[in-house]
Each structure stands twice: as C-alpha cells, then as structure tokens.
Coordinates of C-alpha atoms in Angstrom, one line a residue:
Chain A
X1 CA 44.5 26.0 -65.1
X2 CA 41.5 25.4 -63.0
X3 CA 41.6 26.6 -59.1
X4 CA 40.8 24.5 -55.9
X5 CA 39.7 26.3 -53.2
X6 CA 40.3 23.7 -49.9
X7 CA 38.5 24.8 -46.6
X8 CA 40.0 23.2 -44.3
X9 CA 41.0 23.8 -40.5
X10 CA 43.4 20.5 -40.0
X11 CA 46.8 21.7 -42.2
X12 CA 47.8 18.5 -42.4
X13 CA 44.9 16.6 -44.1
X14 CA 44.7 20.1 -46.0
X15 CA 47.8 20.1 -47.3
X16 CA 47.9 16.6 -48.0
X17 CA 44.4 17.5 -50.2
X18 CA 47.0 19.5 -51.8
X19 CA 49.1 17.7 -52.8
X20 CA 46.9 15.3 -54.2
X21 CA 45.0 18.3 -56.4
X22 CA 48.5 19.8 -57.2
X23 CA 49.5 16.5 -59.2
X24 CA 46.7 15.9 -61.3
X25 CA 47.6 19.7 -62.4
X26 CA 45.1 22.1 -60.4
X27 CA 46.3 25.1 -58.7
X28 CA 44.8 25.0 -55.0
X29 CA 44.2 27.6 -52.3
X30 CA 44.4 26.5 -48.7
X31 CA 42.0 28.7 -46.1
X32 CA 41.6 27.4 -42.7
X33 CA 39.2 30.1 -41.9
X34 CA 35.6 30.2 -42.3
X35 CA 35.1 33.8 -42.3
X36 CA 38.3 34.6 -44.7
X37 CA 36.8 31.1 -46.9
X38 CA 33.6 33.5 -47.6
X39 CA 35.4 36.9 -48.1
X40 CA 38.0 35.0 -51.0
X41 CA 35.1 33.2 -52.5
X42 CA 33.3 36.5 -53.2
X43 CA 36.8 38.0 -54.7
X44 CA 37.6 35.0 -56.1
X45 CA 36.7 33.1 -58.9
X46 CA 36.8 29.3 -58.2
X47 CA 36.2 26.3 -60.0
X48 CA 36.0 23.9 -57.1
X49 CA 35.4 24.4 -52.8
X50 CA 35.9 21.6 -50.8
X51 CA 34.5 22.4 -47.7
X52 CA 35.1 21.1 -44.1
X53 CA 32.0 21.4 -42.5
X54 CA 33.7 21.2 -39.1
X55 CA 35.4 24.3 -38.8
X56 CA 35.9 26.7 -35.6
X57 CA 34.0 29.6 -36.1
X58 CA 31.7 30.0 -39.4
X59 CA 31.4 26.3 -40.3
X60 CA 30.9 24.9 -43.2
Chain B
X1 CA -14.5 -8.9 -9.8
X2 CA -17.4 -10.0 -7.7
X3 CA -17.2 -12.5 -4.8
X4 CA -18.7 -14.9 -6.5
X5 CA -16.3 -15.5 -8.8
X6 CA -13.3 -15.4 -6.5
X7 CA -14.4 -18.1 -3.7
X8 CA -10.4 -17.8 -2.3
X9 CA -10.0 -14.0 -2.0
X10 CA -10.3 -12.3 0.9
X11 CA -13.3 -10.5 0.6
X12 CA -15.7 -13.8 0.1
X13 CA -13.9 -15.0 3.4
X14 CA -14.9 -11.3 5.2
X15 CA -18.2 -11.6 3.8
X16 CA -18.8 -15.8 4.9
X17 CA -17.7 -14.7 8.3
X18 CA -20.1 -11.7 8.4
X19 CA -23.1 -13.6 7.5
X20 CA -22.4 -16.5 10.1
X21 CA -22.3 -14.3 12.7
X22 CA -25.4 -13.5 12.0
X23 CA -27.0 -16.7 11.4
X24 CA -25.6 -18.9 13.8
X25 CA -26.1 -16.9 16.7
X26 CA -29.9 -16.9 15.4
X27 CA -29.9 -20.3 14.9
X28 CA -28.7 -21.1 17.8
X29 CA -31.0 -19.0 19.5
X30 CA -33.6 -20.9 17.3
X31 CA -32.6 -24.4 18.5
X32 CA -32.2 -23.3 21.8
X33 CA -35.7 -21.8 22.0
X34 CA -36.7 -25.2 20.5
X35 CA -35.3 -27.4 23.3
X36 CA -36.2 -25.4 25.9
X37 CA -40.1 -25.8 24.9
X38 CA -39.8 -29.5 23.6
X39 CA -37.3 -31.3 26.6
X40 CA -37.0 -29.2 29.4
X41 CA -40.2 -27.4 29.6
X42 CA -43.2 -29.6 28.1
X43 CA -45.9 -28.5 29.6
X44 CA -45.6 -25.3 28.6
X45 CA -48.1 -25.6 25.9
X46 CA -50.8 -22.7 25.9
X47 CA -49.9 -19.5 26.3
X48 CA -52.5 -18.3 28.7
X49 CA -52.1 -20.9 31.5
X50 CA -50.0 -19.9 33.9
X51 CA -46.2 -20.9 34.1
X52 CA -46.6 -22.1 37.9
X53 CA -46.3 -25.9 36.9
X54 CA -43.4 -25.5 35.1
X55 CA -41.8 -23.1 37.8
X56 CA -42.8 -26.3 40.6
X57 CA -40.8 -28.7 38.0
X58 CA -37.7 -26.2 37.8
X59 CA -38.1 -26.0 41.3
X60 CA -38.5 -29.8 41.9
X61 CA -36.1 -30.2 44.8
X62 CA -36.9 -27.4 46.9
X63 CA -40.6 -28.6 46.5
X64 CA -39.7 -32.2 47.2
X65 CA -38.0 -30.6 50.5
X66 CA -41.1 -28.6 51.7
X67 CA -43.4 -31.6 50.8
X68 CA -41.1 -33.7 53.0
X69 CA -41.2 -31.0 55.7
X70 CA -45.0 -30.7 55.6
X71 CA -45.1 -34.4 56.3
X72 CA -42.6 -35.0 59.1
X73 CA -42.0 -31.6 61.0
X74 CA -44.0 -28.8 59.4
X75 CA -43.2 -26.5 62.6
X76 CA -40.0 -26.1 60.7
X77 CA -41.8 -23.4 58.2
X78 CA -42.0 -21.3 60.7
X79 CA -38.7 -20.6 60.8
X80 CA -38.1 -17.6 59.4
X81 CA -34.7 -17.3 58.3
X82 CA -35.4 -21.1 56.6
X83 CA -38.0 -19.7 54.7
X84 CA -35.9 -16.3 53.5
X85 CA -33.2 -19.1 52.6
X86 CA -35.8 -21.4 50.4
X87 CA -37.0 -17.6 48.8
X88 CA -33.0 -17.3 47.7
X89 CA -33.1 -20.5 46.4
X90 CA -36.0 -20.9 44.9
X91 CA -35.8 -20.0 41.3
X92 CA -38.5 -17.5 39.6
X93 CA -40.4 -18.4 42.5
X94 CA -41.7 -17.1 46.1
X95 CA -42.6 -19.5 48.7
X96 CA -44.8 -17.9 51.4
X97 CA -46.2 -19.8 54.4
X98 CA -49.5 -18.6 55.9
X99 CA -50.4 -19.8 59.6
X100 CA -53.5 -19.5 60.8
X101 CA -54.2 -16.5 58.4
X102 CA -51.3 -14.5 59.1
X103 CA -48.5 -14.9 56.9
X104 CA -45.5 -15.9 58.8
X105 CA -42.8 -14.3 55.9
X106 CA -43.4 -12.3 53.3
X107 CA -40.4 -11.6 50.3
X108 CA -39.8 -7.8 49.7
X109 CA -40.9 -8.2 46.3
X110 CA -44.5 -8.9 46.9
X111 CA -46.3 -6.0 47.5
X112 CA -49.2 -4.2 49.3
X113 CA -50.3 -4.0 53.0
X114 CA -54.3 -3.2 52.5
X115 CA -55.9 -2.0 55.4
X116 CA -59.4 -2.4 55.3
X117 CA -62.1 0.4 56.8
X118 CA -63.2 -2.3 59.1
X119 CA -59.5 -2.1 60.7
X120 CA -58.4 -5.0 59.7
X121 CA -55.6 -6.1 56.9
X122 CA -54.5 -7.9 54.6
X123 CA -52.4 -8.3 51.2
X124 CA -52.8 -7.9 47.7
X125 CA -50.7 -10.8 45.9
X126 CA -49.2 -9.7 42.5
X127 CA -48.6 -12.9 40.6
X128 CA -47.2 -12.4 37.3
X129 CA -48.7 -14.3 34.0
X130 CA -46.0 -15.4 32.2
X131 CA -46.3 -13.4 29.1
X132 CA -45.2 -14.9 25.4
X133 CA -43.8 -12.3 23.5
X134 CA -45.8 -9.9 21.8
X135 CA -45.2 -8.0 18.3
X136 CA -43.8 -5.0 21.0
X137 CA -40.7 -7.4 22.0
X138 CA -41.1 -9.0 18.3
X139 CA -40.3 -6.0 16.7
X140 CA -37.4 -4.6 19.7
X141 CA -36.0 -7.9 18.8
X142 CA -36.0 -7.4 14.8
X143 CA -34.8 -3.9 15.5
X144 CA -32.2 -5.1 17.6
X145 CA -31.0 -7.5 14.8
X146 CA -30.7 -5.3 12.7
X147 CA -29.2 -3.1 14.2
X148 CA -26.6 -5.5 14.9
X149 CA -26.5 -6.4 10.9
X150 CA -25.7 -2.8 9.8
X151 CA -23.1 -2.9 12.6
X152 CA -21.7 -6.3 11.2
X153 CA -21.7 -5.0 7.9
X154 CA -19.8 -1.5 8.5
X155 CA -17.1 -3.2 10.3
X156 CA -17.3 -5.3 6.9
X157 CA -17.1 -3.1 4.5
X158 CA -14.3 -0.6 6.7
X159 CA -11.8 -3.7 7.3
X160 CA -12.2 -4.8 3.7
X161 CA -11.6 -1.1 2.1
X162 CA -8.8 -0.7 5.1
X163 CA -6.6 -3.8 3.7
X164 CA -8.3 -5.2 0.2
X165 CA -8.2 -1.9 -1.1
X166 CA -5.1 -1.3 -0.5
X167 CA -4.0 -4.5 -1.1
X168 CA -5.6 -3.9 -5.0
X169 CA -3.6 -0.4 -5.1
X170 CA -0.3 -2.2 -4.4
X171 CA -1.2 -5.0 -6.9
X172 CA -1.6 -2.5 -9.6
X173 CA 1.5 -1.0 -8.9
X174 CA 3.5 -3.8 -9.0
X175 CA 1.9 -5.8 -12.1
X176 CA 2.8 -1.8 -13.4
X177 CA 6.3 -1.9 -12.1
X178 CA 7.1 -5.1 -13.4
X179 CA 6.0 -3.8 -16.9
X180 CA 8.5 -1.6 -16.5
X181 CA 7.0 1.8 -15.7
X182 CA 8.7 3.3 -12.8
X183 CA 6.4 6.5 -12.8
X184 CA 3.3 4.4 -11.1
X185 CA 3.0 6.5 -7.6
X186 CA 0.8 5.1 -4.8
X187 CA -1.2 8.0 -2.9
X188 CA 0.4 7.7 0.7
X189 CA -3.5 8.3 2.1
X190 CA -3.0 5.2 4.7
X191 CA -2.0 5.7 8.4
X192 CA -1.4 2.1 9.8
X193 CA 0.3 -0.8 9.1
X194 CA -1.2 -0.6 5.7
X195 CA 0.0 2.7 5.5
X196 CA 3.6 2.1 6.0
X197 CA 3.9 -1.2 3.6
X198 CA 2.6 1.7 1.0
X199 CA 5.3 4.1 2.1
X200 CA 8.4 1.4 1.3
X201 CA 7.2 0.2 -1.2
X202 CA 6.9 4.0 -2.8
X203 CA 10.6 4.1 -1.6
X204 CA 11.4 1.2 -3.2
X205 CA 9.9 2.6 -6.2
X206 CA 12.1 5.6 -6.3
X207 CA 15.2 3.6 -5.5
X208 CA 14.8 1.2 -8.6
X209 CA 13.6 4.0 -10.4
X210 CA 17.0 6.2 -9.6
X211 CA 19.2 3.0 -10.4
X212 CA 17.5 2.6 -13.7
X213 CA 18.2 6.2 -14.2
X214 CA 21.8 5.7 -13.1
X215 CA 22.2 2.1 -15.4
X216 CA 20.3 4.3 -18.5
X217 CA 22.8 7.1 -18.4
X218 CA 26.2 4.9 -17.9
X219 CA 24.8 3.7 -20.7
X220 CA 24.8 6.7 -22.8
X221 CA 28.0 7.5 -21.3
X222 CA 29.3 4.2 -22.8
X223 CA 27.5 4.7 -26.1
X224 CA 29.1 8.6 -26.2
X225 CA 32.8 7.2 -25.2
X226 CA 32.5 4.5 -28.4
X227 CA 31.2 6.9 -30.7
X228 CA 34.4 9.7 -29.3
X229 CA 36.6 7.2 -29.6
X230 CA 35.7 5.4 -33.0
X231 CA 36.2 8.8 -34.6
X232 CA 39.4 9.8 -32.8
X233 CA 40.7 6.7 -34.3
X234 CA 39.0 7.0 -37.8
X235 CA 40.9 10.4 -37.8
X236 CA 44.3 9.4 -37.4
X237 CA 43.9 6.6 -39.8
X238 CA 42.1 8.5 -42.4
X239 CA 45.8 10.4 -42.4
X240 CA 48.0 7.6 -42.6
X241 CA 45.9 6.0 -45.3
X242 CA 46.2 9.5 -47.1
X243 CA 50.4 9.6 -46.8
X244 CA 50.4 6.1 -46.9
X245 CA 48.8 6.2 -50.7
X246 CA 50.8 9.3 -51.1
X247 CA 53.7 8.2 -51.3
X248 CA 52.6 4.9 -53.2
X249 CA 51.0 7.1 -55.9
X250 CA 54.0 9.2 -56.1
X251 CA 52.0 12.8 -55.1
X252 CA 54.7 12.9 -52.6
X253 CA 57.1 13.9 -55.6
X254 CA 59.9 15.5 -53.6
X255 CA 62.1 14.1 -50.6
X256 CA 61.1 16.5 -48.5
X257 CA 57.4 15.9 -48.7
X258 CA 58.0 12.1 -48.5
X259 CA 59.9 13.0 -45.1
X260 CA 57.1 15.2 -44.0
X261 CA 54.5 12.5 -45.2
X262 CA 56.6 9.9 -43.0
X263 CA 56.7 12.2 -40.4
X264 CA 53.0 12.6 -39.8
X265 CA 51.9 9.3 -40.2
X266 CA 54.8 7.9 -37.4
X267 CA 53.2 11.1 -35.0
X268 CA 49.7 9.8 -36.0
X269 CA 50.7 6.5 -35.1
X270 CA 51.9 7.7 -31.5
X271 CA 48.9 9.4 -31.0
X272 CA 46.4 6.5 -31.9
X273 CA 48.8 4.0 -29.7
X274 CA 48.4 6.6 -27.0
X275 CA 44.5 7.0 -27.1
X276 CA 44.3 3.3 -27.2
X277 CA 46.4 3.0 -24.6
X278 CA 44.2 5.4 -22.3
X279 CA 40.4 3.6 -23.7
X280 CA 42.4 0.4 -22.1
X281 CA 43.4 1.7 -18.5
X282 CA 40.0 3.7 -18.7
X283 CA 38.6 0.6 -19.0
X284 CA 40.3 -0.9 -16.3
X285 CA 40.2 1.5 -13.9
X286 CA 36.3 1.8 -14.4
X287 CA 35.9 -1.6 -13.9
X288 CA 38.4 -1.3 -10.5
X289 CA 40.5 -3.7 -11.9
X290 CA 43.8 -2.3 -12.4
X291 CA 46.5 -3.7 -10.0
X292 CA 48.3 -0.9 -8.4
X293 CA 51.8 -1.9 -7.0
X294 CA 52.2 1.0 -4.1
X295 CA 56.0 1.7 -3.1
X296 CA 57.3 4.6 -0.5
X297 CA 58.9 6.8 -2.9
X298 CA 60.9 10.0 -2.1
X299 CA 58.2 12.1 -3.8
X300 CA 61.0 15.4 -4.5
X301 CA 63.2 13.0 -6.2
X302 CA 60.6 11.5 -8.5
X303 CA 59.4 15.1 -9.4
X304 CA 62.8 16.1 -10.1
X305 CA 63.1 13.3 -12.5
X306 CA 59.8 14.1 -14.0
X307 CA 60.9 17.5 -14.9
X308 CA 64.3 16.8 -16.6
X309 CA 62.5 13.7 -18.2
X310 CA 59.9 16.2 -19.8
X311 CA 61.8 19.2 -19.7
X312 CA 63.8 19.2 -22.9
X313 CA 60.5 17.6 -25.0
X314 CA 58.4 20.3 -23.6
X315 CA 61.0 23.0 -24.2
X316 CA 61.2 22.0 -28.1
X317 CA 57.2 22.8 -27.8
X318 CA 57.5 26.4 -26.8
X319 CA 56.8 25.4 -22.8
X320 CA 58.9 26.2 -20.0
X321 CA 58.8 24.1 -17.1
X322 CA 60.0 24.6 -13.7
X323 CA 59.9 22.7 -10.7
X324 CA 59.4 24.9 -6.6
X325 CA 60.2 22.5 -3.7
X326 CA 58.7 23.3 0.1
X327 CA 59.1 20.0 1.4
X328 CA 61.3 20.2 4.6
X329 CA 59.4 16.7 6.4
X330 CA 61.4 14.5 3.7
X331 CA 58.7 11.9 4.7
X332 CA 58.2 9.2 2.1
X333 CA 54.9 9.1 -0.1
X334 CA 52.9 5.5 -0.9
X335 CA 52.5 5.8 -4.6
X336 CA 52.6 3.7 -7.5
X337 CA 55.5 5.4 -9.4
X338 CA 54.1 4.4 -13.0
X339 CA 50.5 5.8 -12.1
X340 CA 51.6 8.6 -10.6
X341 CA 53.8 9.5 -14.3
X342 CA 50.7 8.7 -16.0
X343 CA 48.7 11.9 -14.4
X344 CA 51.7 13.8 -14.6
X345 CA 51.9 13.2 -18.4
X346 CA 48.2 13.6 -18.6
X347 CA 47.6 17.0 -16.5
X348 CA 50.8 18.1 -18.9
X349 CA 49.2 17.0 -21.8
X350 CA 46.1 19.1 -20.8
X351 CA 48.0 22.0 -20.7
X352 CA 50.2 21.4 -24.1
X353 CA 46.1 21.7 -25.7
X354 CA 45.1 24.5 -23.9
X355 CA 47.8 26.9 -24.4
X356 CA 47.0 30.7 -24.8
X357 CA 48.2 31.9 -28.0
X358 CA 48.6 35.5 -26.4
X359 CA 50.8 34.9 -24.2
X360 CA 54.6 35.1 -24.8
X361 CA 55.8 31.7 -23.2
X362 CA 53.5 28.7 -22.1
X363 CA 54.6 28.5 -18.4
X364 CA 54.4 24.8 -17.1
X365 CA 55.3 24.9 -12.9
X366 CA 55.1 21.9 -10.9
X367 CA 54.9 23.0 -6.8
X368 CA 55.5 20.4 -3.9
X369 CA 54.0 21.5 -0.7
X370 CA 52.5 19.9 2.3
X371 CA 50.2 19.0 5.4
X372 CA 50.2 17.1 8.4
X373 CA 49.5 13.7 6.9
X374 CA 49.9 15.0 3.1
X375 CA 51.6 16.0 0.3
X376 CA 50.2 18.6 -2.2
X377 CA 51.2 18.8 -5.5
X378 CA 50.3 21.8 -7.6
X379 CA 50.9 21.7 -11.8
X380 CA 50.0 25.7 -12.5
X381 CA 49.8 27.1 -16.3
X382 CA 49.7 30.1 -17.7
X383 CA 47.2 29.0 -20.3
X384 CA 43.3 30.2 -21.7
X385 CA 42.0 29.1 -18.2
X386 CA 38.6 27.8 -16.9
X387 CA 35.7 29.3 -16.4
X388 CA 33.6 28.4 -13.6
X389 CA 30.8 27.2 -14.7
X390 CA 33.3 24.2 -16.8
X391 CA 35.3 24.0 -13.7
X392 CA 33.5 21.2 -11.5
X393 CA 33.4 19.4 -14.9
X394 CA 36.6 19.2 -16.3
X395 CA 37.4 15.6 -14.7
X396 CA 34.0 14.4 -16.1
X397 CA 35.2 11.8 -18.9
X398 CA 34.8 12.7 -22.4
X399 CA 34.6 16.4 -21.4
X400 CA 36.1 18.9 -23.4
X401 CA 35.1 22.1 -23.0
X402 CA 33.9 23.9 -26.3
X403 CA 32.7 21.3 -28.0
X404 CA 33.2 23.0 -31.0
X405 CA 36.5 22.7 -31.0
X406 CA 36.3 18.9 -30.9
X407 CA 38.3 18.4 -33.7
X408 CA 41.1 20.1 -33.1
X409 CA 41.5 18.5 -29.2
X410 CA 43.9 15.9 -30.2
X411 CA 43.3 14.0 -26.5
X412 CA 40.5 11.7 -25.9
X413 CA 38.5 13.6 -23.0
X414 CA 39.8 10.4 -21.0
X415 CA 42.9 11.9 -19.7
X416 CA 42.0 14.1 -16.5
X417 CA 39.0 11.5 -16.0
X418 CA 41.8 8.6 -15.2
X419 CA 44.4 10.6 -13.3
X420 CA 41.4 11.5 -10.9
X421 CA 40.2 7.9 -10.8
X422 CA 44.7 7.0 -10.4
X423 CA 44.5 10.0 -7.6
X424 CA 41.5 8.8 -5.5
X425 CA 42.9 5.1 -5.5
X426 CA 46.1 6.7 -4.1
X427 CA 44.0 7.5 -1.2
X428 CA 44.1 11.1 -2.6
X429 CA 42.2 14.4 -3.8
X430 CA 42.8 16.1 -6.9
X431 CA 41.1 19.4 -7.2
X432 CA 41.3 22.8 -10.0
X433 CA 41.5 26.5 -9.6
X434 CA 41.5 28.9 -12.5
X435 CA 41.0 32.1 -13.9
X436 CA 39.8 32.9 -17.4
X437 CA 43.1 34.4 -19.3
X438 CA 45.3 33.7 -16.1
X439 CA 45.4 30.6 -16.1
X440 CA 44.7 27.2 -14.6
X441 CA 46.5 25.1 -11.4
X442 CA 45.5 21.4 -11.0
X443 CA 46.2 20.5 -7.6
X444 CA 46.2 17.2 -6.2
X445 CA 47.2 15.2 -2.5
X446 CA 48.9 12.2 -1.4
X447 CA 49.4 9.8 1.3
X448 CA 52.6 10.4 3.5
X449 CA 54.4 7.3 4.6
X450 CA 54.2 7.9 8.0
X451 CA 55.8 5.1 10.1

C-alpha cells in the first residue's frame, strides 16, 4: 500500500485530504508541523508529500 | 523666446517703454529746438552775431515802454527804483541808463569799477556772446544720455528678471504640476510680492502633493482589504466545496464523518456570513453612512445581559467570563444598543483568537467604571498579549499581528477597526494596554446621559 504524507497546518482541510486519499486505498500520514514534516520524511519512506506551503514555522 | 517673436509678452512691452523714453524725450527736445529757431526766434541765424536782437524781440514790451518813455517823459529813467524794476523784468537782459556820462543805475551783475591813473573812472561792460554749443557741451550732453540709457536699461532688465523670471519659474512648475509630478520645488530666493506668490504656491504644492499621497495609499488599503477578503472567502468555500463533494462521492463512508463533514461546512458557513457581514458595515461605516439610532440605556443592565448571553457559548470554548460592577451614579449612557453588542462581540472575538495556550483557563473580565461625564468599560484577558511596538496598531484595519499566522486568524482584521470607528461615533475613546504573556485590556468610554 502506498503512503501519503499530508503537510498540513488546517486539520480540517487536512483531514478531509484524508479522507479523500483513504478511499481510493492509500494509507496517509497527517503532520501539521514543519519541523516534525522534515524529521518523518528523513525516517520515513514516502511515496507522495503534499505540502502546504503556508505553514507556521518551517514553511513549506 | 526672443521678443520678437512674442509682440504680447511682457518683456516686448518693458522694452517698447524703455526705448520711448528715450526717444521721445529726444525728439521732443529735437522739435522743440526746431521751433524755437524757426518761429519764435528767426533771426537767430549766424552764430557769431550777437543775440541782442532777439533778446530786444523777447523783450518787446518792456522796450516798447522805454521807447514810449524816451518820447513823452524821459526824466522818468531816472528813477531808480523804476529802473531796478525794468532790470527784474527784463528777461536775459540789463537795461542801464547813462546821463550825462554817469550811469544813473547799474545791476549787481555787471561788473568792474576802473579807476584810471588820471583819477578818473569808469566801467568795464562784460557783455556775453551768445555761445552755440560746442563739442565740450556736445559731448556732456551725449554723456549725459547715456548715462541716462544704461540707467533706463538696468531698471529694465532688474524689473523684468524681478517679475518675468519669476513669472517663467512658476510657469514651469505648473505646466510640471499639471503633468502630474508633484516633486517640481521652486527655490524660495524671492523677497517681495513675487516672493510670497512663490511661497503658496510651494504650499500648495505640498498640500496636493500630501493628498495624493493620502488618495494613493487608501488606495492600496482598498486593493489590500479586496485581496484579504477574497481569500478569506475562497477559504471557507474551498471547504464546503471539499465536504460538499464528500459526501456526494461517498468518501464520507461512515455517519459520523458525514456528521462531522455537515458540521464544518454549517460553521464555515457562519463564519463566511459573518465576515461578509463585517466587509458590509466596514463599508458603511467608512463611508459614514451607517444610521445609528442612539437610546439612554442602563449601561449595567445591558452588560449584564451581555455576559449571560455569551457566557454559556464562551464557557463551552474553555473561557470564563465574569462581569465587576463600580457604577454607583446609575446615570444612563446614549448608545446604540446593537452597535454597542457588535464591539462587544468583536473585542471577544479578538480574544477567543488570541488565547495563550499556557495558561490554564482563558480569563474573559468585563469592568464597568466611571468619570465625571463618562463611563469606562474595560474587557481584560489573560491571553499572549501585545507588544508595544503592535500596540498603537492593533485598531488599524486588516492588521493582524504576525502575519505569518495569517491563515490560521479566522477574523478578517476588520473587527477592532469597526468597533473603534462604532466607539468614536458614540462620542467615545477606545484605547489598549497590555503586557506580553500577561495579557491584554481593551478599554473604551461613553457618553453619560446627563440631564
């Protein structure tokens, strides 16, 4: 099963991304954080980011 | 442009004048010279015979006299007062009577008393020549002239520089102003009347210049407020689209996300109403146009009501409201009761976004105090707090703080800009204090009813 990783700081547009990604059969990780986005991406082996680039902190 | 080519302007007119007054006054001399030689003094003709003739014929009625006198009673010129009267009279001439070799009067003018070795005297008679004028009085005269020419043509060229060049400076600016640069400066180097047309009109430089300023940046303030808005409202839609085609694509597979998809689109909804809802009375109130229906309202009671009106909704959101009374006056306050809810709501609304995570409980307290001829009304928080250099800005429209955090600021920027704008048209002051991880108190005044 292929892995979404969804950067996103607004949880409800995230989680709607979600569900969305979750129907068509991916498995999807939700990080609101820009910092913690970068640390899971390097332990992490994702198929797809979709990246706010608005995001407090580290943007996108 | 040469003045030649400009027959109207005002420098051909300075220098036509110029020139005739030094022309006419020689011709006139000229014509004057002429008459005199050709009506009034004929027989002036050669310049070595002596004027005497024409001094008898300027002279002609005192000479008719003393020719009458000689004939009829020529003891009369002896008289010597008579004859220093004729001397008075006569004109570039001296009358002197001799009898029998002595002279009975001599004028002052004529000079000497000889006395001869032989003891006897006698007179020397100066008579003048009448002299024409020679190169010597030629050449004064010329010098003269011109003299008066380079006088003539300093004042010339000092009144035209005083007005026609500043006249051209102004007429540069202007055709420069009306192009639409506002940066032209005239050099205030005038002192007199000149002078002070070039001060206004540098001040009326600077004013247009300042309200363009002030048009250019409403503008952009406009332009920003459009652009804020337009997203804050693509935002909210962009959501309800997304549960919208949710649920009709089934990815909302289970009740419970269909009720949470319903869920967020109604509060979406509410929150788009709500910002159009404030872009509307922003408007209004910008333009002065909203009608404001004052009433004397028992300002403890209405706060009162405020507070168990939004107590329970603000409760359910973590925030504890309270509400300190200090009013003892009881006087009534002019207000316009659905105004006045509308900056309550928005200074609470302020404070439901900028809640400090740290602390245990948001506290929300509304204080009622007062003055002489006011009320004071204090809304304090417990919140992140302002700094100071944001403070004086926070009831700027569209201002937000960290505008990083744009996003996440669900209100429009508009909120504390319109319950200023509701405040002042109350006849009011409204006012913040804060501290950086305090807290914040919005404080603002109203009119007591007094009768």
């Amino acid at each position: 099963m292929k892995t979404i990783l969804i950067v996103e700081d607004e949880l409800n547009i995230a989680e709607l991304e979600r569900d969305y990604l979750e129907i068509e059969g991916f498995a999807v990780e939700i990080e609101s954080n820009g910092d913690k986005a970068l640390i899971k991406c390097q332990n992490n082996n994702y198929d797809l980011i979709v990246l706010d680039l608005m995001l407090p902190g580290l943007d996108g | 442009m040469s003045i030649i080519e400009k027959p109207k302007s005002l420098k051909y007119k300075l220098a036509i004048s110029h020139i005739s007054m030094i022309i006419i006054p020689l011709l006139l001399l000229g014509i004057g010279e002429l008459l005199w030689h050709h009506m009034i003094n004929p027989h002036y003709s050669s310049p070595e015979e002596p004027k005497i003739e024409g001094n008898l014929k300027q002279n002609n009625a005192l000479v008719a006299e003393l020719e009458s006198l000689i004939n009829s009673n020529p003891d009369k010129l002896m008289d010597v007062t008579y004859l220093r009267k004729l001397n008075r009279q006569a004109d570039e001439l001296y009358i002197i009577v001799e009898k029998n070799g002595e002279f009975l009067y001599i004028p002052d003018r004529i000079d000497r008393n000889i006395k001869f070795s032989d003891k006897s005297s006698g007179y020397i008679y100066f008579l003048a020549k009448d002299k024409p004028p020679g190169p010597g009085e030629a050449l004064v005269f010329i010098i003269a002239l011109l003299f008066g020419m380079l006088i003539n043509i300093f004042i010339s060229y000092h009144t035209a520089s005083n007005i026609i060049t500043p006249l051209g400076v102004l007429n540069r600016a202007t055709t420069e102003i009306s192009k639409g640069n506002l940066e032209y400066s005239i050099e205030p180097s005038y002192e007199d009347e000149v002078g002070e047309l070039c001060q206004s009109f540098e001040t009326m430089r600077i004013q247009l210049k300042e309200a363009q300023s002030l048009s250019q940046s409403y503008e952009k303030n406009r332009k920003e407020l459009i652009a804020n808005i337009s997203h804050d409202l693509k935002t909210p839609i962009t959501s309800i689209r997304g549960y919208v085609q949710g649920i009709m694509e089934g990815v909302a597979s289970t009740p419970e996300k269909e009720s949470k998809y319903i869920q967020s689109i109604y509060s979406n909804a509410i929150q788009m109403d709500r910002l159009i809802d404030e872009l509307f009375l922003f408007s209004k109130l910008d333009l002065n146009q909203l009608q404001f229906e004052f009433e004397a309202i028992n300002i403890e009671d209405f706060l009162h009501d405020c507070v168990e009106d939004k107590g329970y909704d603000l409760e359910n959101k973590g925030i504890k409201l309270s509400f300190t009374s200090t009013y003892s006056s009881k006087s009534l306050v002019m207000a316009d009761r659905q105004r006045l809810q509308r900056v309550i709501n928005n200074i609470t609304a302020n404070v439901e976004q900028h809640q400090d995570p740290l602390k245990n409980q948001t506290m929300l307290d509304i204080i009622l105090s007062e003055n002489t001829d006011e009320v004071i009304i204090e809304i304090k928080d417990n919140g992140k707090g302002i700094n100071n250099e944001n403070l004086p800005y926070i009831f700027d429209r569209l201002y937000r703080g960290d505008p990083s955090r744009n996003r996440q600021i669900k209100g429009s920027g508009l909120g504390l800009s319109i319950a200023k704008q509701i405040i002042e048209a109350h006849g009011g002051q409204i006012w913040a204090e804060s501290e950086v991880d305090m807290g914040t108190s919005i404080f603002f005044t109203l009119k007591k009813h007094i009768l």
